[in-house]
């Protein structure tokens, strides 16, 4: 294949207001509904594998509806999967970059052809409404296309300087076998993105998806096989923490690409740091973790835009994004007006089943529902409830919680410090821009943030002083676009790996410098 690809462009969003796209989505939902409840095997070295135990993945809007039945891996299958990846690595690392790139591009095309079907799977398995599902599928295609181009760029890299009398080379060579451990909330884009970045660089992987979104991962691996994936390059094991721990500690797992909570990320970091018997490299961890993301609303701003941006950032996918706005810091002079406006705006959000495309819907499972309701109880002691604050009854018995806003929350309150990962927003009052910036930086996290102001001076200060990995001016703090907004956080939000950026693939390689004396 040609090593020059057309310029990267983000996949366009689908306009679901057109009759044609609405019909296409309804048809996809019908097609996928007819496929719910199938059983999916583990995949090791390209072969299907069954175990003695299965688990069910269910629709969070209707937990009695089974999305997929999955064989559960134990430590034994996890170890066998590493062995399979190790065998495949010997040949995959020698495949020219252009061929690995071609695989990603074929996969991107197949997903494009089945765009609506993948949206429907996301709707059923994790409760995304149509627009949220569409963004997840679009980002998946973007990752595949972007990393394809990045792999070609790295493959053509050279040293910045040719030393006189020598021929100097810099090759980005693969690391080896990686464990890819994604979260459930971007179960297609993040899962596929970390997997694609690993393999396009010549690594092989064991993919262990979240037990809350195993079906989407199984369908992605099947699509990769259809696109021509050689046996053993992606090995699929399903299960929870025990399987994850086995992979992290395995002496032949060279790197761990993880996206998930701070708690689990830090545990992985510690386990990976301990050298195992027979291990002869230092494991690399690529960790993207949680957030406590803030929007600052200045007195001198477009208030309509701020109210819209905060609502979208806080309640898009029910607050279940690492980038979700969970605290808004509002200048005292517009505080009361802002509280009234956000209450009206949030109360106008529609709530119901994601398949019927309501604006808000269920959280992922009963554990999440309990956690969010516990935080709502805490909020009732720490702030003034202005809307929501209750579980919502729906006919499907899903894990529904009303979009909830607390005002008058202190900057150090638990509601202002801890990641809730649900539809709960805390409003904090600030008396000056200095104070707003100090509050914005007062958590252990540093993932996303935004500021709404007309003041160029304040934007300039925020550029220097608002300490987050992804900072946005006069727009929402969610919805990072591959290539334009390389994504990753500071502090306890992770290793700032910047997925979808120009530095990402180097994390999946090691650079080998070769100097040959010219005669
Ligand atoms: P989680 O940490 O509970 O689980 C993530 C993955 O780790 C799952 O596959 C899980 O099965 C696995 N796992 C759990 N315990 C493990 C262990 N001890 N060893 C190895 N693997 C283990 O997170 P989640 O609930 O799936 O996702 C939500 C979290 O992810 C939130 O904190 C959110 O902020 C974060 N997140 C971060 C980003 C980012 O880019 N920074 C993006 C999406 C989500």
XYZ file of C-alpha atoms and ligand atoms in Angstrom:
563
model
C 0.000 0.000 0.000
C 1.020 3.622 -0.483
C 2.685 5.086 2.591
C 0.983 8.428 2.025
C -2.541 8.609 3.354
C -5.077 11.391 2.854
C -4.959 14.070 5.573
C -6.669 12.931 8.759
C -10.162 14.294 9.315
C -12.413 13.613 12.289
C -15.375 11.434 11.499
C -18.456 13.695 11.141
C -21.187 13.466 13.771
C -24.474 11.949 12.639
C -27.397 14.348 12.393
C -30.193 12.385 14.037
C -32.755 15.089 13.241
C -32.991 13.829 9.650
C -35.665 11.239 8.882
C -33.106 9.089 7.082
C -30.715 8.849 10.047
C -33.563 8.328 12.506
C -34.816 5.443 10.420
C -31.304 4.001 10.092
C -30.876 4.088 13.871
C -34.270 2.459 14.508
C -33.419 -0.270 12.004
C -30.034 -0.828 13.683
C -31.693 -1.051 17.102
C -34.076 -3.686 15.696
C -31.224 -5.656 14.113
C -29.170 -5.582 17.308
C -32.174 -6.371 19.506
C -32.574 -9.581 17.501
C -28.978 -10.507 18.371
C -29.126 -9.906 22.119
C -28.347 -12.752 24.500
C -25.856 -14.661 22.347
C -22.930 -16.430 23.991
C -19.402 -15.213 23.267
C -16.188 -17.237 23.564
C -12.773 -16.140 24.751
C -10.255 -15.860 21.918
C -6.728 -17.191 22.360
C -4.335 -17.506 19.428
C -7.264 -17.009 17.061
C -9.217 -19.954 18.525
C -12.462 -19.804 20.446
C -12.310 -21.027 24.013
C -15.026 -21.859 26.517
C -14.636 -22.185 30.271
C -16.799 -23.686 33.012
C -18.213 -20.324 34.099
C -20.217 -17.648 32.323
C -21.464 -14.204 33.280
C -24.159 -11.967 31.803
C -23.934 -8.439 30.552
C -27.259 -6.596 30.900
C -28.987 -3.443 29.705
C -28.677 -0.777 32.451
C -32.053 0.629 31.358
C -33.658 -2.771 31.786
C -31.444 -5.182 33.753
C -33.611 -8.184 32.924
C -32.541 -7.840 29.287
C -29.360 -9.853 28.672
C -27.027 -8.284 26.099
C -24.442 -11.044 25.958
C -23.367 -14.159 27.826
C -19.607 -14.462 28.210
C -17.265 -17.219 29.282
C -15.267 -15.994 32.260
C -11.508 -16.394 32.223
C -9.533 -17.460 35.274
C -5.818 -16.963 35.930
C -5.217 -20.098 33.844
C -6.730 -18.608 30.659
C -5.069 -15.240 31.337
C -1.671 -16.956 31.447
C -2.458 -18.971 28.318
C -3.445 -15.715 26.585
C -0.069 -14.157 27.449
C 1.637 -17.257 26.020
C -0.395 -16.902 22.811
C 0.505 -13.223 22.548
C 4.164 -14.039 23.149
C 4.180 -16.579 20.297
C 2.454 -14.140 17.923
C 4.867 -11.345 18.854
C 7.774 -13.208 17.227
C 6.204 -12.785 13.779
C 3.991 -9.688 14.213
C 6.948 -7.496 15.211
C 8.547 -8.270 11.836
C 5.483 -7.325 9.758
C 6.131 -4.009 7.961
C 4.423 -1.001 9.522
C 2.499 -0.411 6.290
C 0.756 -3.798 6.682
C -0.148 -3.171 10.299
C -1.487 0.220 9.257
C -3.554 -1.362 6.488
C -5.225 -3.609 9.083
C -6.322 -0.571 11.118
C -7.659 1.170 8.024
C -9.658 -1.899 6.971
C -11.106 -2.066 10.488
C -12.010 1.648 10.366
C -13.845 1.071 7.100
C -15.773 -1.906 8.453
C -16.866 0.108 11.507
C -17.900 2.976 9.208
C -20.110 0.541 7.268
C -21.702 -0.678 10.543
C -21.734 2.674 12.299
C -25.391 2.512 13.330
C -25.127 -1.084 14.522
C -22.213 -0.245 16.801
C -24.232 2.740 18.100
C -27.063 0.353 18.903
C -24.753 -2.035 20.791
C -23.518 0.914 22.886
C -27.096 1.957 23.562
C -28.074 -1.492 24.778
C -24.947 -2.492 26.694
C -23.988 0.721 28.532
C -27.011 2.996 28.098
C -25.699 5.649 25.682
C -28.300 7.751 23.913
C -27.903 8.103 20.159
C -25.623 11.144 20.120
C -23.365 9.740 22.858
C -23.148 6.394 21.077
C -22.424 8.147 17.788
C -19.561 10.102 19.382
C -18.080 6.874 20.789
C -18.203 5.150 17.389
C -16.811 8.233 15.612
C -13.935 8.438 18.083
C -13.158 4.769 17.489
C -12.819 5.361 13.746
C -10.735 8.466 14.487
C -8.330 6.518 16.714
C -7.851 3.844 14.044
C -7.263 6.401 11.292
C -5.079 8.668 13.439
C -2.851 5.928 14.847
C -2.463 4.498 11.342
C -0.958 7.815 10.226
C 1.101 8.169 13.385
C 2.576 4.687 12.928
C 3.737 5.633 9.432
C 5.235 8.846 10.787
C 7.154 6.967 13.494
C 8.272 4.369 10.986
C 9.839 7.111 8.863
C 11.487 8.855 11.832
C 15.164 9.598 11.853
C 17.682 11.206 14.188
C 17.539 15.010 14.329
C 21.230 15.154 13.393
C 23.508 13.045 11.157
C 26.878 12.888 12.885
C 29.744 13.593 10.486
C 31.301 10.363 9.250
C 28.361 8.196 10.327
C 24.961 7.078 9.114
C 22.519 7.523 12.021
C 19.157 5.850 12.423
C 16.399 5.975 15.043
C 13.919 3.103 14.921
C 10.822 2.900 17.120
C 10.621 -0.805 17.896
C 7.778 -2.567 19.712
C 7.893 -3.422 23.416
C 6.414 -6.943 23.457
C 3.224 -8.281 25.003
C 0.842 -5.725 26.501
C -2.191 -6.008 28.754
C -4.995 -3.705 27.618
C -7.481 -2.980 30.412
C -10.240 -0.516 29.441
C -13.185 0.921 31.406
C -16.848 0.426 30.529
C -17.754 4.059 29.820
C -16.151 4.404 26.370
C -16.296 0.670 25.777
C -15.627 0.941 22.059
C -13.396 4.002 21.593
C -11.047 3.593 24.562
C -10.930 -0.198 24.288
C -10.226 -0.083 20.554
C -7.930 2.940 20.838
C -5.571 1.357 23.377
C -5.631 -1.939 21.464
C -4.999 -0.339 18.064
C -2.149 1.825 19.395
C -0.519 -1.293 20.849
C -0.709 -3.505 17.791
C 0.036 -0.917 15.112
C 3.425 -0.463 16.773
C 4.135 -4.211 16.474
C 3.132 -5.316 19.967
C 0.683 -8.117 20.675
C -1.902 -7.878 23.429
C -4.179 -9.569 25.858
C -7.359 -7.510 25.980
C -9.416 -7.727 29.153
C -12.548 -5.600 28.741
C -14.726 -4.339 31.569
C -17.273 -6.933 32.756
C -19.880 -4.182 32.246
C -19.160 -3.971 28.511
C -17.826 -7.328 27.324
C -20.079 -7.703 24.281
C -18.891 -4.580 22.497
C -15.282 -5.736 22.940
C -16.086 -9.238 21.680
C -17.737 -7.750 18.607
C -14.758 -5.466 18.000
C -12.324 -8.393 18.149
C -14.533 -10.322 15.707
C -14.436 -7.312 13.378
C -10.638 -7.152 13.654
C -10.496 -10.830 12.643
C -12.688 -10.027 9.660
C -10.270 -7.207 8.796
C -7.418 -9.747 8.652
C -6.003 -9.835 12.179
C -3.408 -12.624 12.454
C -3.919 -15.213 15.219
C -2.611 -14.234 18.639
C -2.133 -10.527 17.955
C -5.225 -9.671 20.051
C -6.211 -12.283 22.621
C -9.501 -11.737 24.404
C -10.094 -12.750 28.006
C -13.191 -11.700 29.906
C -13.498 -11.165 33.636
C -12.882 -8.822 36.517
C -10.074 -7.781 38.862
C -8.558 -11.262 39.338
C -7.907 -11.664 35.618
C -6.591 -8.100 35.459
C -4.190 -8.717 38.348
C -2.857 -11.912 36.771
C -2.047 -10.018 33.587
C -0.468 -7.072 35.387
C 1.814 -9.342 37.419
C 2.758 -11.713 34.609
C 6.561 -11.623 34.134
C 6.195 -11.519 30.356
C 3.736 -8.627 30.198
C 5.949 -5.732 29.140
C 3.372 -2.921 29.386
C -0.068 -2.227 30.735
C -2.383 0.200 28.938
C -5.087 0.980 31.471
C -7.931 3.466 31.592
C -10.156 3.470 34.650
C -10.442 4.642 38.222
C -7.674 6.191 40.302
C -7.933 3.381 42.858
C -7.390 0.579 40.344
C -4.812 2.565 38.360
C -2.666 3.114 41.435
C -2.946 -0.549 42.365
C -1.787 -1.508 38.867
C 1.084 0.967 39.111
C 2.270 -0.651 42.354
C 1.883 -4.237 41.179
C 3.639 -3.518 37.896
C 6.554 -1.960 39.780
C 7.318 -5.206 41.603
C 9.775 -7.332 39.631
C 8.585 -10.913 39.206
C 10.785 -13.960 39.050
C 11.996 -14.408 35.470
C 11.153 -10.825 34.460
C 13.898 -9.034 32.560
C 12.529 -5.594 31.802
C 10.943 -2.730 33.676
C 7.210 -2.789 33.009
C 5.711 0.333 31.542
C 2.322 1.583 32.687
C 0.165 3.913 30.640
C -2.533 4.963 33.089
C -5.455 7.278 32.405
C -7.560 7.738 35.522
C -10.403 9.687 37.048
C -11.192 13.360 37.314
C -12.983 16.020 39.345
C -13.448 18.424 36.522
C -14.294 22.078 36.963
C -15.883 24.835 34.921
C -15.248 28.424 36.036
C -18.030 30.879 35.158
C -16.899 34.492 35.274
C -19.296 37.445 35.699
C -18.271 38.740 32.292
C -19.344 35.829 30.087
C -22.062 34.641 27.743
C -24.321 33.199 30.435
C -26.507 31.248 27.988
C -23.432 29.526 26.602
C -22.135 28.826 30.118
C -25.428 27.290 31.270
C -25.588 25.138 28.138
C -21.928 24.099 28.420
C -22.154 23.204 32.104
C -25.371 21.208 31.544
C -23.909 19.270 28.630
C -20.616 18.630 30.454
C -22.264 17.587 33.723
C -25.168 15.481 32.446
C -24.051 14.161 29.042
C -24.080 10.350 29.433
C -25.354 11.005 32.968
C -22.056 12.382 34.232
C -20.286 9.098 33.498
C -17.291 10.589 31.702
C -13.853 11.120 33.190
C -14.084 14.601 31.661
C -17.555 15.366 33.088
C -18.005 18.697 34.851
C -18.837 17.838 38.445
C -18.119 21.264 39.949
C -18.890 24.698 38.638
C -17.302 27.742 40.274
C -19.464 30.816 39.771
C -18.641 34.461 40.429
C -20.639 35.852 43.380
C -22.120 38.678 41.303
C -24.010 36.279 38.996
C -24.308 33.347 41.418
C -28.044 33.510 42.165
C -28.941 34.069 38.519
C -26.737 31.154 37.469
C -28.338 28.839 40.077
C -31.828 29.717 38.791
C -30.822 29.305 35.173
C -29.088 25.950 35.649
C -32.037 24.592 37.638
C -34.441 25.496 34.825
C -32.106 24.070 32.201
C -31.515 20.776 34.051
C -35.188 20.334 34.867
C -35.936 20.599 31.141
C -33.732 17.562 30.366
C -35.742 14.548 29.304
C -35.128 11.257 31.114
C -35.769 7.692 29.979
C -34.522 4.712 28.006
C -31.428 5.386 25.855
C -32.864 3.321 22.992
C -35.710 5.872 22.840
C -33.049 8.597 22.737
C -33.806 10.534 25.916
C -31.247 13.150 26.938
C -30.451 11.411 30.234
C -30.844 7.817 31.370
C -29.521 5.130 33.686
C -26.148 4.788 35.391
C -24.265 1.615 34.576
C -25.205 -0.804 37.373
C -26.613 -1.235 40.872
C -23.224 -0.551 42.515
C -22.979 2.767 40.671
C -26.573 3.627 41.553
C -25.883 3.035 45.241
C -22.635 5.033 45.103
C -24.346 8.015 43.467
C -27.285 7.913 45.886
C -24.801 7.806 48.789
C -23.134 10.940 47.422
C -26.552 12.565 47.105
C -27.128 11.863 50.827
C -23.754 13.419 51.594
C -24.669 16.372 49.382
C -27.803 16.982 51.410
C -25.566 17.641 54.436
C -22.944 19.602 52.492
C -25.017 21.835 50.218
C -28.458 23.054 49.166
C -30.281 20.672 46.828
C -31.724 22.725 43.981
C -32.943 19.936 41.730
C -33.004 16.135 41.467
C -31.672 14.152 44.407
C -33.797 11.035 43.882
C -33.839 7.752 42.051
C -36.295 7.804 39.159
C -38.810 5.039 38.594
C -38.979 3.844 35.027
C -40.929 0.973 33.616
C -37.785 -1.054 32.817
C -36.555 -0.875 36.408
C -33.249 0.589 35.234
C -30.593 2.278 37.340
C -32.080 5.726 36.941
C -31.201 8.789 38.992
C -32.545 12.289 38.364
C -29.944 14.848 37.252
C -28.983 16.460 40.539
C -27.569 19.884 41.399
C -26.361 21.130 44.785
C -25.585 24.803 45.381
C -23.558 26.417 48.198
C -21.010 23.603 48.306
C -17.755 24.425 50.103
C -14.572 24.020 48.009
C -13.228 21.350 50.365
C -16.497 19.405 50.797
C -16.483 15.751 49.717
C -18.906 16.650 46.953
C -16.318 19.134 45.662
C -13.335 16.793 45.956
C -14.286 13.188 45.162
C -15.098 11.686 41.781
C -18.778 10.664 41.845
C -19.074 9.476 38.239
C -22.779 10.114 37.996
C -25.329 12.884 37.377
C -24.408 15.134 40.305
C -23.167 18.727 39.987
C -21.839 20.919 42.812
C -21.993 24.725 42.544
C -19.333 26.662 44.430
C -19.349 30.456 44.897
C -16.182 32.488 44.346
C -15.546 36.096 45.301
C -12.771 36.830 42.823
C -11.038 35.327 39.837
C -7.983 34.575 42.014
C -10.185 32.606 44.341
C -11.899 30.797 41.425
C -8.528 29.643 40.063
C -7.342 28.545 43.511
C -10.508 26.449 43.965
C -10.220 25.049 40.440
C -6.750 23.707 41.333
C -7.614 22.404 44.804
C -8.268 18.719 44.068
C -5.844 15.823 43.675
C -6.969 15.453 40.045
C -6.133 17.464 36.938
C -7.977 16.079 33.931
C -10.241 18.623 32.209
C -11.404 22.143 32.970
C -13.107 25.046 31.245
C -13.643 28.727 31.752
C -16.390 30.977 30.425
C -15.308 34.633 30.210
C -15.014 37.478 27.700
C -11.824 38.661 29.398
C -8.683 37.991 27.371
C -6.606 38.709 30.470
C -8.413 36.023 32.472
C -8.073 33.522 29.633
C -4.350 34.281 29.519
C -4.058 33.691 33.250
C -6.057 30.469 33.048
C -3.775 29.254 30.250
C -0.853 29.542 32.663
C -2.437 28.722 36.008
C -5.405 26.334 35.516
C -3.516 23.061 35.991
C -5.292 20.408 33.924
C -4.348 18.212 31.003
C -7.260 19.410 28.833
C -8.290 23.027 29.189
C -11.151 24.589 27.221
C -12.131 28.244 26.792
C -15.773 29.247 26.287
C -16.895 25.703 25.520
C -17.798 22.548 27.411
C -15.099 20.431 29.092
C -16.191 17.123 27.498
C -16.009 15.920 23.902
C -12.269 15.852 23.150
C -11.628 15.350 19.443
C -8.861 12.992 18.305
C -5.918 14.934 16.926
C -7.234 18.364 17.935
C -7.475 17.721 21.684
C -4.877 15.082 22.682
C -6.392 13.668 25.844
C -4.914 12.888 29.256
C -4.700 14.306 32.745
C -2.257 15.650 35.323
C -1.724 14.644 38.947
C -3.891 11.706 40.072
C -5.734 11.810 36.737
C -2.993 9.729 35.200
C 0.269 9.618 33.343
C -0.886 12.281 30.853
C -0.424 9.907 27.949
C -2.405 12.123 25.573
C -4.474 9.608 23.621
C -5.126 10.877 20.108
C -2.003 13.035 20.188
C 1.423 13.041 18.572
C 3.220 11.584 21.627
C 0.896 8.645 22.215
C 2.420 5.923 20.042
C 5.918 6.482 21.420
C 4.563 5.091 24.712
C 4.000 1.758 22.964
C 7.530 1.603 21.528
C 11.147 1.864 22.539
C 13.544 3.918 20.442
C 16.637 2.145 19.144
C 19.520 4.352 18.003
C 21.839 2.794 15.389
C 25.068 4.418 14.219
C 27.111 3.041 11.317
C 30.575 4.373 10.582
C 30.920 5.521 6.977
C 34.038 4.278 5.323
P -12.405 0.611 37.048
O -11.093 1.150 37.521
O -13.328 0.078 38.057
O -12.151 -0.571 35.988
C -11.374 -0.376 34.833
C -10.877 -1.723 34.333
O -9.978 -2.280 35.293
C -11.969 -2.765 34.136
O -11.667 -3.513 32.984
C -11.854 -3.602 35.397
O -12.356 -4.914 35.238
C -10.352 -3.623 35.609
N -9.903 -3.885 36.974
C -10.598 -3.686 38.124
N -9.815 -3.995 39.180
C -8.615 -4.381 38.687
C -7.372 -4.786 39.282
N -7.239 -4.848 40.597
N -6.326 -5.085 38.456
C -6.450 -4.987 37.117
N -7.600 -4.619 36.506
C -8.667 -4.313 37.282
O -13.087 1.778 36.187
P -14.492 1.781 35.442
O -15.590 1.846 36.446
O -14.540 0.728 34.399
O -14.419 3.178 34.665
C -14.700 4.407 35.280
C -13.415 5.098 35.686
O -12.572 5.276 34.549
C -13.678 6.512 36.217
O -12.836 6.739 37.316
C -13.287 7.398 35.046
O -12.920 8.709 35.407
C -12.138 6.630 34.460
N -11.900 6.985 33.057
C -10.786 7.713 32.758
C -10.562 8.108 31.444
C -9.346 8.912 31.073
O -9.044 9.001 29.886
N -8.641 9.505 32.014
C -11.466 7.750 30.451
C -12.587 6.981 30.795
C -12.796 6.609 32.107
